[in-house]
mmCIF file of C-alpha atoms and ligand atoms in Angstrom:
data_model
loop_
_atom_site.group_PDB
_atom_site.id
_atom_site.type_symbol
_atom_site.label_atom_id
_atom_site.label_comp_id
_atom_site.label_asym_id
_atom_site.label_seq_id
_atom_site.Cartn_x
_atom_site.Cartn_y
_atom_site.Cartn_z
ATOM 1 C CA UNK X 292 103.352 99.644 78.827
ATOM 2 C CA UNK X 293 103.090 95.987 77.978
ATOM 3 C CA UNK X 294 100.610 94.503 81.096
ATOM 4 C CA UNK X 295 98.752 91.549 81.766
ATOM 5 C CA UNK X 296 96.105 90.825 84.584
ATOM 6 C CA UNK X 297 96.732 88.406 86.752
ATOM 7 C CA UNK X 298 94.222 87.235 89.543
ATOM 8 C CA UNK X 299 95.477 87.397 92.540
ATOM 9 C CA UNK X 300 94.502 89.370 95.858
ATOM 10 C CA UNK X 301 95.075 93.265 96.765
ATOM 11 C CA UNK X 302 94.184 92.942 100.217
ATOM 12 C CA UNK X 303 94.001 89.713 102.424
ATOM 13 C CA UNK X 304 89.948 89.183 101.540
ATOM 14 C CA UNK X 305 89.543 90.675 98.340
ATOM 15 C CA UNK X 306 90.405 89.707 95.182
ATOM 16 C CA UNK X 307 90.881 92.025 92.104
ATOM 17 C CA UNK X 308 93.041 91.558 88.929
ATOM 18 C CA UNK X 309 96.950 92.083 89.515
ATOM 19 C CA UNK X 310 98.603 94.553 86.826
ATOM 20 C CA UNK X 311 101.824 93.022 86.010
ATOM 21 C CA UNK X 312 104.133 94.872 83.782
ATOM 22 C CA UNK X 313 105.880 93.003 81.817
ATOM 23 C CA UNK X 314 107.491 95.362 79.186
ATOM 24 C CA UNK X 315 110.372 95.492 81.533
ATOM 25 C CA UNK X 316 112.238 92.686 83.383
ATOM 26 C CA UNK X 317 111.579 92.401 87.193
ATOM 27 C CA UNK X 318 114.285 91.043 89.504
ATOM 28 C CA UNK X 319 111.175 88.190 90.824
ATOM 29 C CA UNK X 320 110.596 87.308 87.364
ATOM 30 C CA UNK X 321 114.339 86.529 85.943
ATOM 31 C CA UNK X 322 115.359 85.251 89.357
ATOM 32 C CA UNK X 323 112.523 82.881 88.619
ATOM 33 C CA UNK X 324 113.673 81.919 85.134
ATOM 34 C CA UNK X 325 117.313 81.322 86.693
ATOM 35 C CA UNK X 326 115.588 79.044 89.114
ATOM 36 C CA UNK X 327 114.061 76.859 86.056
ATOM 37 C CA UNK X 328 110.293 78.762 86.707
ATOM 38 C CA UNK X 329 107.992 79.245 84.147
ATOM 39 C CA UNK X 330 106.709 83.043 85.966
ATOM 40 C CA UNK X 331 108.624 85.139 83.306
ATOM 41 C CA UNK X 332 108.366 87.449 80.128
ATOM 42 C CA UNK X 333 110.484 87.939 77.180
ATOM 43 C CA UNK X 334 111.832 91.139 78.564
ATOM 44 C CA UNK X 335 112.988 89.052 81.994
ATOM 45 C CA UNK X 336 114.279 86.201 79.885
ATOM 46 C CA UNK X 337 116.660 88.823 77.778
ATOM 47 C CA UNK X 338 117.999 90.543 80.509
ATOM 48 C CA UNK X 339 118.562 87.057 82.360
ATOM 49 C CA UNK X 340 120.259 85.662 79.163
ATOM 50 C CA UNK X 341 122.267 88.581 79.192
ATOM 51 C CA UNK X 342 123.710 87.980 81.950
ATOM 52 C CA UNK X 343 123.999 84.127 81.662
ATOM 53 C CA UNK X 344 126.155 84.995 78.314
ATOM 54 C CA UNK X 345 128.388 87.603 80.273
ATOM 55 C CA UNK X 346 129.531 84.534 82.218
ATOM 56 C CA UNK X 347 128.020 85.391 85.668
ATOM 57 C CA UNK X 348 127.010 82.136 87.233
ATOM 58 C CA UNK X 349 123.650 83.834 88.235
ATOM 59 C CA UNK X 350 122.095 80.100 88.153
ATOM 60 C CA UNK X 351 124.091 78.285 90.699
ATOM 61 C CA UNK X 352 124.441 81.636 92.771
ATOM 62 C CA UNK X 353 120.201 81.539 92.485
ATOM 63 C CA UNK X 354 120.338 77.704 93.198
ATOM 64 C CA UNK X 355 122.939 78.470 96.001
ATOM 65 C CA UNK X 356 120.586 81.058 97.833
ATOM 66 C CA UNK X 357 117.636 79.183 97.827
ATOM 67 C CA UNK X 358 119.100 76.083 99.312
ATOM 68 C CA UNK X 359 120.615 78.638 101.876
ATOM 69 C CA UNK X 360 117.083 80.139 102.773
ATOM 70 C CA UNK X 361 115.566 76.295 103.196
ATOM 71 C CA UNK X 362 118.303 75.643 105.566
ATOM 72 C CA UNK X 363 118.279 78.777 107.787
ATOM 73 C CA UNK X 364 114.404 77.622 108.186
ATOM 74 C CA UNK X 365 115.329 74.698 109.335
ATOM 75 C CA UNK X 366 117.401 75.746 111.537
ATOM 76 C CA UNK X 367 115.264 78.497 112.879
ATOM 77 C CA UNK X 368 112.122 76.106 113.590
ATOM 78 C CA UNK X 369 114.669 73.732 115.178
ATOM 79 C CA UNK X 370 115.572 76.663 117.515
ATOM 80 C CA UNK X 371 111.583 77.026 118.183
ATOM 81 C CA UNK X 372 111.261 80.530 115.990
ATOM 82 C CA UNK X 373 107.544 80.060 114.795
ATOM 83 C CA UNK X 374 106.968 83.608 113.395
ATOM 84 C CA UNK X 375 108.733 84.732 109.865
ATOM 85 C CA UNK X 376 108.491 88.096 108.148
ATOM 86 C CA UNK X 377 109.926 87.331 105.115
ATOM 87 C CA UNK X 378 110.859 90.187 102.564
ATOM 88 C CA UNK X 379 111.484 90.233 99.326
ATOM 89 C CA UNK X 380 109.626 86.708 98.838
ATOM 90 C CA UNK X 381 110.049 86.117 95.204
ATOM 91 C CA UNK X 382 107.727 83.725 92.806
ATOM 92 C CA UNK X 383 106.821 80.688 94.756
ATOM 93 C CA UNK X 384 109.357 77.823 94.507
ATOM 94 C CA UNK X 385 110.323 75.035 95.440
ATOM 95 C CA UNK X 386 110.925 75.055 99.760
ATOM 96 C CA UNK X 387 108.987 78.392 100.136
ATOM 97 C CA UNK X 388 109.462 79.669 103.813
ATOM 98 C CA UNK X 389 105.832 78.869 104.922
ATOM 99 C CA UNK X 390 106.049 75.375 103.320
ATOM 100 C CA UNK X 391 109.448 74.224 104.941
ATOM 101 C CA UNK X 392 108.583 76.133 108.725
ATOM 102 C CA UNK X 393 104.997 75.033 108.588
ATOM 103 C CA UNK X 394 105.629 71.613 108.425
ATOM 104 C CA UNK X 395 108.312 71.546 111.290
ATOM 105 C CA UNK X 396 105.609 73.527 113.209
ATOM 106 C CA UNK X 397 101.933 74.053 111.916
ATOM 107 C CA UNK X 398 100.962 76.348 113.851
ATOM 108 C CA UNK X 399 103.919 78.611 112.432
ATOM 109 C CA UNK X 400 103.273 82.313 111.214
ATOM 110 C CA UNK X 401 104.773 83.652 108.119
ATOM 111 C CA UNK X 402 104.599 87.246 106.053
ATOM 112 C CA UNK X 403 105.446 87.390 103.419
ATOM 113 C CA UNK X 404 106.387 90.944 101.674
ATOM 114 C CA UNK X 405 107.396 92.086 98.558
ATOM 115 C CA UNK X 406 106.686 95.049 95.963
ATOM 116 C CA UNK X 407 106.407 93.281 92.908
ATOM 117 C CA UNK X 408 103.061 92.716 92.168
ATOM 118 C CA UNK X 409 103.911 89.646 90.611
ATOM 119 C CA UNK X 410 104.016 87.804 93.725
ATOM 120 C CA UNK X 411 100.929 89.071 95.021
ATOM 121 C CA UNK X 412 99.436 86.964 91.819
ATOM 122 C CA UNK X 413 100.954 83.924 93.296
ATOM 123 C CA UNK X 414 99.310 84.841 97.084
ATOM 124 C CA UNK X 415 97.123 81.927 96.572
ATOM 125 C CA UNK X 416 99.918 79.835 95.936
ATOM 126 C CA UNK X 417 102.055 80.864 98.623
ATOM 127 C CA UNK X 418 99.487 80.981 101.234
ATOM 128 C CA UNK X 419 98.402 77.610 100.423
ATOM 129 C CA UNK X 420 100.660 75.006 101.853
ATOM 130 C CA UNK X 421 100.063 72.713 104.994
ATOM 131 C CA UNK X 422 99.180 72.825 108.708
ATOM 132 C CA UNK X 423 97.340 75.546 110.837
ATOM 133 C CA UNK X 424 99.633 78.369 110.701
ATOM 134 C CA UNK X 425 98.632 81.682 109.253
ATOM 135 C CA UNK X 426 100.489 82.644 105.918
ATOM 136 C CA UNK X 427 99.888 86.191 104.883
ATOM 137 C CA UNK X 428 101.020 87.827 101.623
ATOM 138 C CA UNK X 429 101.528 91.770 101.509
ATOM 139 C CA UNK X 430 102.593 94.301 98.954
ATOM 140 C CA UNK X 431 105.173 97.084 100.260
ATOM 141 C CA UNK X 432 108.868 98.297 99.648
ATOM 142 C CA UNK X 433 111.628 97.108 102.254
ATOM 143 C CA UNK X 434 112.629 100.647 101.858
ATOM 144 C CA UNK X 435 110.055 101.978 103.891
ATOM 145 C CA UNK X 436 109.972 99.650 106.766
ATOM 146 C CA UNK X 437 108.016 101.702 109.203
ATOM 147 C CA UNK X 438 104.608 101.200 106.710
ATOM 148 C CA UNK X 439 105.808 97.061 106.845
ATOM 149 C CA UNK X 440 105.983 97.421 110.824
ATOM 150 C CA UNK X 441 102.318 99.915 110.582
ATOM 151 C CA UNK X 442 100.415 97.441 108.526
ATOM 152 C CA UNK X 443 97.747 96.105 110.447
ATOM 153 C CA UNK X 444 98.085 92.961 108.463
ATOM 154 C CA UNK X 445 101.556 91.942 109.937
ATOM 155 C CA UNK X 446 100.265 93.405 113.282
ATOM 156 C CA UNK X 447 97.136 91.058 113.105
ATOM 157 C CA UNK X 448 99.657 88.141 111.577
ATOM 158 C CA UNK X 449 103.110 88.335 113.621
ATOM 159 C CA UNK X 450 103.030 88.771 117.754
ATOM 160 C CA UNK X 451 105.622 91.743 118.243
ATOM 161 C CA UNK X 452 106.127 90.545 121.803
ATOM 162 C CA UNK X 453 107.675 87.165 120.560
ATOM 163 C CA UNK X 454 110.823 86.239 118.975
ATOM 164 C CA UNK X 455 110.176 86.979 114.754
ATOM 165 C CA UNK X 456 112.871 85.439 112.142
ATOM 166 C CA UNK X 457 113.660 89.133 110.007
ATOM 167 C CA UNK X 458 113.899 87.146 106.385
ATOM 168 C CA UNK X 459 116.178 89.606 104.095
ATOM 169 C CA UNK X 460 117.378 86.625 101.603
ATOM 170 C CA UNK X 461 118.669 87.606 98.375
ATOM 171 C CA UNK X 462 116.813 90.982 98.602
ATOM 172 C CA UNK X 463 119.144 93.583 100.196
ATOM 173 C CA UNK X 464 121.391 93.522 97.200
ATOM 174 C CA UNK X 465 118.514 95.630 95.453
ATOM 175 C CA UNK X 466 118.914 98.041 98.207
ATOM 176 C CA UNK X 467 121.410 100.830 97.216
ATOM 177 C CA UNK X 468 123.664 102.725 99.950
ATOM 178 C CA UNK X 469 121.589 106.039 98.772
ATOM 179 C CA UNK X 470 118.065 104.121 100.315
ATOM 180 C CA UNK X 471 120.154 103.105 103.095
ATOM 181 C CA UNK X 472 120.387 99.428 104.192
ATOM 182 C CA UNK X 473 121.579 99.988 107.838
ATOM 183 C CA UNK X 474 118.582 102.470 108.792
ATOM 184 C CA UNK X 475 116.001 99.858 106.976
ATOM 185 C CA UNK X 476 117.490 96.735 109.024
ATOM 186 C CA UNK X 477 118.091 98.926 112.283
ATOM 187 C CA UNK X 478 113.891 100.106 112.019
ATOM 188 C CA UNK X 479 113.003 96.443 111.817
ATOM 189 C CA UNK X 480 115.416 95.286 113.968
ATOM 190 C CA UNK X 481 114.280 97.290 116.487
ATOM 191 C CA UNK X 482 110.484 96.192 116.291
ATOM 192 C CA UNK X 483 111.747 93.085 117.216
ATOM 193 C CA UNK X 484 112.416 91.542 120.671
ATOM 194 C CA UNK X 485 115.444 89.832 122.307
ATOM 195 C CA UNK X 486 115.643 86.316 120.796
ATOM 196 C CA UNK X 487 114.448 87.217 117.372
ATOM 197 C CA UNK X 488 116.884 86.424 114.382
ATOM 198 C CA UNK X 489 118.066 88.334 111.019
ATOM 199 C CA UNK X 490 118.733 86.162 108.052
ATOM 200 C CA UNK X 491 120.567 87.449 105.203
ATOM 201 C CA UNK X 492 122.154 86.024 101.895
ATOM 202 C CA UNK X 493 123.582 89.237 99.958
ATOM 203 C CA UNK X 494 124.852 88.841 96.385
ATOM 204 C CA UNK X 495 128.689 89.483 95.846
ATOM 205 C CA UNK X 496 131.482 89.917 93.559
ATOM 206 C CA UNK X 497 134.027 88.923 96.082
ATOM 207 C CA UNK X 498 134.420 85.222 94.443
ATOM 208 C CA UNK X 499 134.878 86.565 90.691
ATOM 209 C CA UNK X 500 138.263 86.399 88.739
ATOM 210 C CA UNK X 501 139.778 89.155 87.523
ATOM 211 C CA UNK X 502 139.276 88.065 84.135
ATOM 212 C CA UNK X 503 135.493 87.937 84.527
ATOM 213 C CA UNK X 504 135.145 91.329 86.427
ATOM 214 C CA UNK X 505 134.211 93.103 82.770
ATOM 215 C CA UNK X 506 131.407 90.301 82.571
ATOM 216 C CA UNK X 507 130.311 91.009 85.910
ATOM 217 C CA UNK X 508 130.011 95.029 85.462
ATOM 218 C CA UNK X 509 128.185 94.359 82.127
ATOM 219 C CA UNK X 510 125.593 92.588 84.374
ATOM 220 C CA UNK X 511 125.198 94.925 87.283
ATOM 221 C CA UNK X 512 124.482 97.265 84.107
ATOM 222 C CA UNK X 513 121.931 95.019 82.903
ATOM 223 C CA UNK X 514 119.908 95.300 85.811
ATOM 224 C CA UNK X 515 120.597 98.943 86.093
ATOM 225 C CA UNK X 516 119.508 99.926 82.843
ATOM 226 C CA UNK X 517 117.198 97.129 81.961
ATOM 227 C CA UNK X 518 114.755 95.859 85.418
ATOM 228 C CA UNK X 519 113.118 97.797 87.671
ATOM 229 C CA UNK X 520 116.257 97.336 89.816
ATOM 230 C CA UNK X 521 119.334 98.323 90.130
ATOM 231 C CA UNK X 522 122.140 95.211 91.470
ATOM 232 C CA UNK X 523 124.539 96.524 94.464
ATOM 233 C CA UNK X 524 126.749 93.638 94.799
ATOM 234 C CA UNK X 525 128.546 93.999 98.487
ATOM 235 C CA UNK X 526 131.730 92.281 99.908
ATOM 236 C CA UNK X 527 131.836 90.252 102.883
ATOM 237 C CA UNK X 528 133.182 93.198 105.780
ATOM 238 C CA UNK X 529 130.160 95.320 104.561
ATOM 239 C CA UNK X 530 127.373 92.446 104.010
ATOM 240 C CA UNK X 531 128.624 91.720 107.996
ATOM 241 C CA UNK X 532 127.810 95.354 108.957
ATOM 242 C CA UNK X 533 124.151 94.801 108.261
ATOM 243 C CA UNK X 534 124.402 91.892 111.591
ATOM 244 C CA UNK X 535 125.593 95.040 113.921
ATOM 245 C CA UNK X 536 122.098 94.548 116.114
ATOM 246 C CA UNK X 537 122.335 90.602 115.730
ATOM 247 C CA UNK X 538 125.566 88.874 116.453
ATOM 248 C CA UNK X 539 125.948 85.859 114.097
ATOM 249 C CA UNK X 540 125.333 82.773 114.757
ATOM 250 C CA UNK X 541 128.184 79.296 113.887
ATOM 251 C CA UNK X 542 129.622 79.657 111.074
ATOM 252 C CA UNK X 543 128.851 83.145 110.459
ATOM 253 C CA UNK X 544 128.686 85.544 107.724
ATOM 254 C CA UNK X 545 130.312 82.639 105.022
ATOM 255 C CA UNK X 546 129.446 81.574 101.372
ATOM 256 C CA UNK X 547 125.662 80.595 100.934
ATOM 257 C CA UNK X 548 127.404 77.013 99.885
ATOM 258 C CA UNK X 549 128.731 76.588 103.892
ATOM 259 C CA UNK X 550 126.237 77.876 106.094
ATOM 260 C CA UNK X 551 125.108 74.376 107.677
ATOM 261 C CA UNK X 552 125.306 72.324 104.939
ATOM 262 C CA UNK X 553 123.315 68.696 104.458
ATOM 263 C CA UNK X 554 123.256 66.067 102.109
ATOM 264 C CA UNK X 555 121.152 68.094 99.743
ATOM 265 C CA UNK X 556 123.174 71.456 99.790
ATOM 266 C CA UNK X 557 123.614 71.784 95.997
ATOM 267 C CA UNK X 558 127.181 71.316 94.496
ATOM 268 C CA UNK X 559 128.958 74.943 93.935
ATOM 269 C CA UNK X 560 132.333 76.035 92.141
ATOM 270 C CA UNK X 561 132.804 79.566 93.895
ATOM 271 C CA UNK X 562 131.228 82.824 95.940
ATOM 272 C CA UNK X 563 128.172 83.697 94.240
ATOM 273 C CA UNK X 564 126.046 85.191 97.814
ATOM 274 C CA UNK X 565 127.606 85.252 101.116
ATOM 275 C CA UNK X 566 124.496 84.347 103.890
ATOM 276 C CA UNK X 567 124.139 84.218 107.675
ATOM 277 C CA UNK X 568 122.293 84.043 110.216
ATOM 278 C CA UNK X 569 122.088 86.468 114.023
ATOM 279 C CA UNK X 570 120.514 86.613 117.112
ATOM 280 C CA UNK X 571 119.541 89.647 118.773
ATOM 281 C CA UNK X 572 120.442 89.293 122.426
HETATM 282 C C1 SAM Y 260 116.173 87.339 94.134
HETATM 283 S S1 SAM Y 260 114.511 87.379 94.727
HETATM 284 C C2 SAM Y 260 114.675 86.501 96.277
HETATM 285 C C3 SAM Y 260 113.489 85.623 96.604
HETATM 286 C C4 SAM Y 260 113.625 84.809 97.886
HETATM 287 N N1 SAM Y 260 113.845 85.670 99.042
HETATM 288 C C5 SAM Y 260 114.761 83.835 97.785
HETATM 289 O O1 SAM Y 260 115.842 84.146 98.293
HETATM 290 O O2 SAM Y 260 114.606 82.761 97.183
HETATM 291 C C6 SAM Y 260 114.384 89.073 95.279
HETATM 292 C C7 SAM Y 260 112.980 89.525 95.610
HETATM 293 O O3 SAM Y 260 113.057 90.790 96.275
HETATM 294 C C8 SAM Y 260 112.014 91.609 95.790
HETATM 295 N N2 SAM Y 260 112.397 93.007 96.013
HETATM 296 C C9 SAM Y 260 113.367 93.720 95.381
HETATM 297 N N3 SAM Y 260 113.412 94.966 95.866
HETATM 298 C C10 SAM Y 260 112.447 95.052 96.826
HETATM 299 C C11 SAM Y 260 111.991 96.097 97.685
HETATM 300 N N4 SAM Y 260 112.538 97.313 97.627
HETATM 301 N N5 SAM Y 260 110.972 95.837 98.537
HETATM 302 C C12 SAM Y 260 110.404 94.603 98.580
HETATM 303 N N6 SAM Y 260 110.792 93.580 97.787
HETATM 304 C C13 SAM Y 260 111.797 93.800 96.919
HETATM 305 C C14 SAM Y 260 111.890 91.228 94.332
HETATM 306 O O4 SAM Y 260 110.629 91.601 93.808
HETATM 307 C C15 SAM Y 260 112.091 89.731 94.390
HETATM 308 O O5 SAM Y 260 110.873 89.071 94.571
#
């Protein structure tokens, strides 16, 4: 295995060297390079430019998301939400949850949670940012949410008895049916009280011509046989399933591209990741 050490923390105090792998391409890492970031390996880069020559616009769907996760932020602090558990973080990039809910609020509380160990090399990074609100960075797999709920870290970080924004952006397309999406939202979901919200942005093949449906198998296959994980693009009636606990919230389950868009909502030509937001009652 091709590794580097990376400093970065293992648990919230201590620090200790990071093993990153980077013999094979991570989803963090090339969803990084699609995003312009410099946080990737030749094996990430090949797989990404894979894809990229298939004809899969994997750049403005990445460019898409992201401007859908600042604005759901937004939104959310505007509503008063001032605790995020946010999994599935990726590198740290430009509007990082923390950054964009901490300075609508500074006293807000984020997690952050992912199982690449990459981003646990960029804690310091992430956890950095401005105000007074507690940013905490931990490494575990969304598909065994009842050891995210047990950690005492997002115990000590998020109170359980107030309304928590459930982050799953761009992150539940690496879940396949076999690990079993509904029973990982429904376990969080249900650690949550009334007035807590579910975000999710969900890649999808809904938008793509029939003349680019061969590109866009050849790149599900890329990230089946080449990263550590394998793509399950979802259409819109199942991507709305995963909202069952959380009615949605105007405009709904839509393209990333039209949930509340602003002046800075970056131009796009078709369905790359449907997103929304809900509310559990
Ligand atoms: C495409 S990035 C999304 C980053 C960020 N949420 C955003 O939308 O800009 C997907 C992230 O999910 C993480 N991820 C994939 N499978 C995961 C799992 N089973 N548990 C936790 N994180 C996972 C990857 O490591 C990567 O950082």
């Amino acid at each position: 295995m091709t590794s580097e050490e990376i400093q970065g923390p293992t648990e919230l105090d201590s620090w200790a060297p990071v093993r990153i792998d980077t013999s094979v391409a991570h989803p963090a890492r090339m969803y990084d390079f699609y995003l312009g970031g410099k946080d990737n390996f030749p094996a990430d880069r090949e797989a990404a430019e894979r894809i990229i020559a298939m004809g899969a616009d994997v750049r403005e769907g990445a460019r898409t998301n992201r401007a859908f996760l600042g604005r759901a932020v937004r939104y959310l602090s505007a509503q008063g939400v001032s605790q995020f558990l946010d999994i599935g973080t990726g590198i740290p990039s430009a509007g990082n949850t923390h950054e964009i809910a901490q300075s609508v609020d500074p006293a807000a509380r984020v997690v952050y949670v992912d199982n690449d160990p990459i981003v646990l090399a960029h804690a310091r990074a992430l956890m950095g940012g401005h105000g007074k609100g507690a940013t905490t960075v931990v490494q575990a797999d969304l598909r065994d949410p009842a050891a995210i709920l047990a950690d005492p870290r997002v115990r000590a970080a998020l109170d359980f008895d107030r309304p928590i924004a459930l982050m799953l952006v761009a992150v539940l397309h690496f879940i396949t049916e076999e690990d079993g999406p509904d029973r990982i939202i429904k376990t969080l979901g249900d650690a949550l009280p009334g007035g807590s919200y579910l975000v999710v942005s969900h890649g999808t093949g809904d938008g793509v011509a029939e003349r680019k449906r061969p590109g866009l198998d050849e790149a599900v296959d890329v990230y089946r046989n080449r990263s550590t994980a394998a793509l399950s693009l979802r259409g819109k009636a199942r991507i709305a399933e995963f909202f069952a606990d959380f009615p949605l919230v105007e405009p709904g389950l839509v393209p990333g591209q039209d949930w509340r868009p602003d002046a800075e909502t970056p131009p796009a030509t078709m369905v790359t990741v449907y997103g929304g937001v809900g509310r559990k009652p």
